C-alpha positions as a LaTeX table, in Angstrom:
\begin{tabular}{lrrr}
\hline
Residue & $x$ (\AA) & $y$ (\AA) & $z$ (\AA) \\
\hline
Ala1 & $-51.36$ & $-92.04$ & 3.64 \\
Val2 & $-48.56$ & $-89.72$ & 4.46 \\
Val3 & $-47.78$ & $-90.22$ & 7.62 \\
Ser4 & $-47.71$ & $-93.83$ & 6.51 \\
Thr5 & $-45.04$ & $-93.02$ & 3.35 \\
Gln6 & $-43.08$ & $-90.77$ & 5.88 \\
Ser7 & $-42.89$ & $-93.71$ & 8.44 \\
Thr8 & $-41.48$ & $-95.60$ & 5.71 \\
Gly9 & $-38.87$ & $-92.90$ & 4.46 \\
Glu10 & $-37.44$ & $-92.86$ & 7.70 \\
Ala11 & $-37.76$ & $-96.09$ & 8.76 \\
Gln12 & $-35.60$ & $-96.36$ & 5.01 \\
Leu13 & $-32.75$ & $-93.86$ & 5.92 \\
Asn14 & $-32.37$ & $-94.98$ & 9.24 \\
Glu15 & $-31.48$ & $-98.30$ & 7.67 \\
Val16 & $-29.12$ & $-96.97$ & 5.20 \\
Leu17 & $-27.87$ & $-94.23$ & 7.69 \\
Ser18 & $-26.87$ & $-97.23$ & 10.13 \\
Ala19 & $-25.25$ & $-99.80$ & 7.17 \\
Ser20 & $-23.00$ & $-96.71$ & 6.78 \\
Asn21 & $-20.74$ & $-97.04$ & 9.63 \\
Leu22 & $-20.61$ & $-93.17$ & 10.08 \\
Asp23 & $-19.63$ & $-92.09$ & 13.20 \\
Ala24 & $-21.90$ & $-90.17$ & 15.20 \\
Thr25 & $-21.19$ & $-86.62$ & 14.36 \\
Ala26 & $-21.19$ & $-87.50$ & 10.69 \\
Leu27 & $-24.45$ & $-88.73$ & 11.68 \\
Thr28 & $-26.14$ & $-85.87$ & 13.13 \\
Val29 & $-24.25$ & $-83.44$ & 10.07 \\
Val30 & $-26.06$ & $-86.13$ & 7.49 \\
Thr31 & $-29.01$ & $-86.21$ & 9.73 \\
Arg32 & $-28.85$ & $-82.31$ & 9.73 \\
Lys33 & $-28.51$ & $-81.32$ & 6.32 \\
Leu34 & $-31.07$ & $-83.57$ & 4.81 \\
Glu35 & $-33.23$ & $-82.18$ & 7.20 \\
Asp36 & $-32.38$ & $-78.13$ & 6.43 \\
Val37 & $-32.93$ & $-79.64$ & 2.39 \\
Leu38 & $-36.89$ & $-81.01$ & 3.55 \\
Asp39 & $-37.44$ & $-77.68$ & 5.52 \\
Ser40 & $-36.34$ & $-75.77$ & 2.83 \\
Lys41 & $-38.54$ & $-78.00$ & $-0.09$ \\
Asn42 & $-41.34$ & $-77.97$ & 2.14 \\
Ser43 & $-41.43$ & $-74.27$ & 2.51 \\
Ala44 & $-41.27$ & $-73.91$ & $-1.34$ \\
Ile45 & $-44.12$ & $-76.35$ & $-1.89$ \\
Lys46 & $-45.85$ & $-73.92$ & 0.61 \\
Asp47 & $-44.65$ & $-70.32$ & $-1.63$ \\
Leu48 & $-46.35$ & $-72.06$ & $-4.59$ \\
Gln49 & $-49.14$ & $-73.34$ & $-3.59$ \\
Tyr50 & $-50.17$ & $-69.86$ & $-1.82$ \\
Glu51 & $-48.92$ & $-68.61$ & $-5.47$ \\
Leu52 & $-51.52$ & $-71.24$ & $-6.96$ \\
Ala53 & $-54.36$ & $-70.13$ & $-5.01$ \\
Arg54 & $-53.28$ & $-66.19$ & $-5.22$ \\
Val55 & $-53.09$ & $-66.99$ & $-9.75$ \\
Cys56 & $-56.40$ & $-68.80$ & $-9.03$ \\
Lys57 & $-58.56$ & $-66.37$ & $-7.29$ \\
Ala58 & $-57.21$ & $-63.68$ & $-10.16$ \\
His59 & $-58.45$ & $-65.43$ & $-12.78$ \\
Asn60 & $-61.85$ & $-66.25$ & $-11.48$ \\
Asp61 & $-61.64$ & $-62.53$ & $-10.52$ \\
Leu62 & $-61.17$ & $-61.57$ & $-13.78$ \\
Met63 & $-64.00$ & $-63.67$ & $-15.42$ \\
Arg64 & $-66.63$ & $-62.36$ & $-13.57$ \\
Thr65 & $-65.53$ & $-59.17$ & $-14.40$ \\
Tyr66 & $-66.12$ & $-60.35$ & $-17.93$ \\
Glu67 & $-69.10$ & $-61.66$ & $-17.58$ \\
Ala68 & $-70.54$ & $-58.47$ & $-15.70$ \\
Lys69 & $-69.05$ & $-56.75$ & $-18.51$ \\
Leu70 & $-70.91$ & $-58.92$ & $-21.50$ \\
Asn71 & $-74.20$ & $-58.29$ & $-19.20$ \\
Gln72 & $-73.48$ & $-54.69$ & $-19.36$ \\
Phe73 & $-73.67$ & $-54.88$ & $-22.84$ \\
Gly74 & $-76.46$ & $-57.13$ & $-22.55$ \\
Ile75 & $-74.49$ & $-60.09$ & $-24.65$ \\
Pro76 & $-75.48$ & $-63.64$ & $-22.29$ \\
Thr77 & $-72.70$ & $-66.01$ & $-21.94$ \\
Glu78 & $-74.37$ & $-68.70$ & $-23.46$ \\
Glu79 & $-73.46$ & $-66.82$ & $-26.55$ \\
Leu80 & $-69.74$ & $-67.08$ & $-26.05$ \\
Gly81 & $-69.93$ & $-71.45$ & $-27.18$ \\
Phe82 & $-68.25$ & $-72.10$ & $-23.74$ \\
Arg83 & $-68.45$ & $-71.87$ & $-20.23$ \\
Pro84 & $-65.93$ & $-70.12$ & $-18.40$ \\
Leu85 & $-64.70$ & $-72.21$ & $-15.53$ \\
Glu86 & $-63.65$ & $-71.29$ & $-12.56$ \\
Ser87 & $-60.12$ & $-72.53$ & $-10.52$ \\
Thr88 & $-60.24$ & $-74.30$ & $-7.54$ \\
Val89 & $-57.58$ & $-75.32$ & $-5.56$ \\
Gly90 & $-56.96$ & $-78.87$ & $-4.37$ \\
Gly91 & $-60.84$ & $-78.80$ & $-4.91$ \\
Gln92 & $-61.36$ & $-76.00$ & $-2.63$ \\
Pro93 & $-63.37$ & $-72.96$ & $-3.50$ \\
Leu94 & $-61.23$ & $-69.81$ & $-2.94$ \\
Gly95 & $-62.51$ & $-67.12$ & $-1.08$ \\
Gln96 & $-64.30$ & $-63.82$ & $-2.40$ \\
Gly97 & $-62.33$ & $-61.05$ & $-1.29$ \\
Pro98 & $-59.70$ & $-59.06$ & $-3.83$ \\
Ala99 & $-57.18$ & $-61.31$ & $-5.41$ \\
Gly100 & $-54.11$ & $-60.08$ & $-3.46$ \\
Leu101 & $-55.85$ & $-60.95$ & 0.22 \\
Val102 & $-55.74$ & $-65.19$ & $-0.27$ \\
Ala103 & $-54.70$ & $-66.09$ & 2.97 \\
Ala104 & $-51.16$ & $-66.01$ & 3.71 \\
Pro105 & $-49.94$ & $-70.23$ & 4.33 \\
Asn106 & $-49.10$ & $-71.28$ & 8.30 \\
\hline
\end{tabular}
């Protein structure tokens, strides 16, 4: 689906650029600027996905610590009246290492 959307977007961009009657140099500059903007936005998305994974992992670690403390004081988690949720990123469970050790994005 993503590849199809990307191909459609590239085809539409090529149509717009060819209809604009820009010379080859200007066309190259516009294309390069667009690629730079897209690269920048993709990088920002990866950074945000990494930060989300790190924060979700920290939340899960906090919940496990909280539940361990409740058990240490003899309080069953069922007495809370609710079940704390574990966070996932994209439906994938997070690792068991410390929150600061989430794998770096590719």
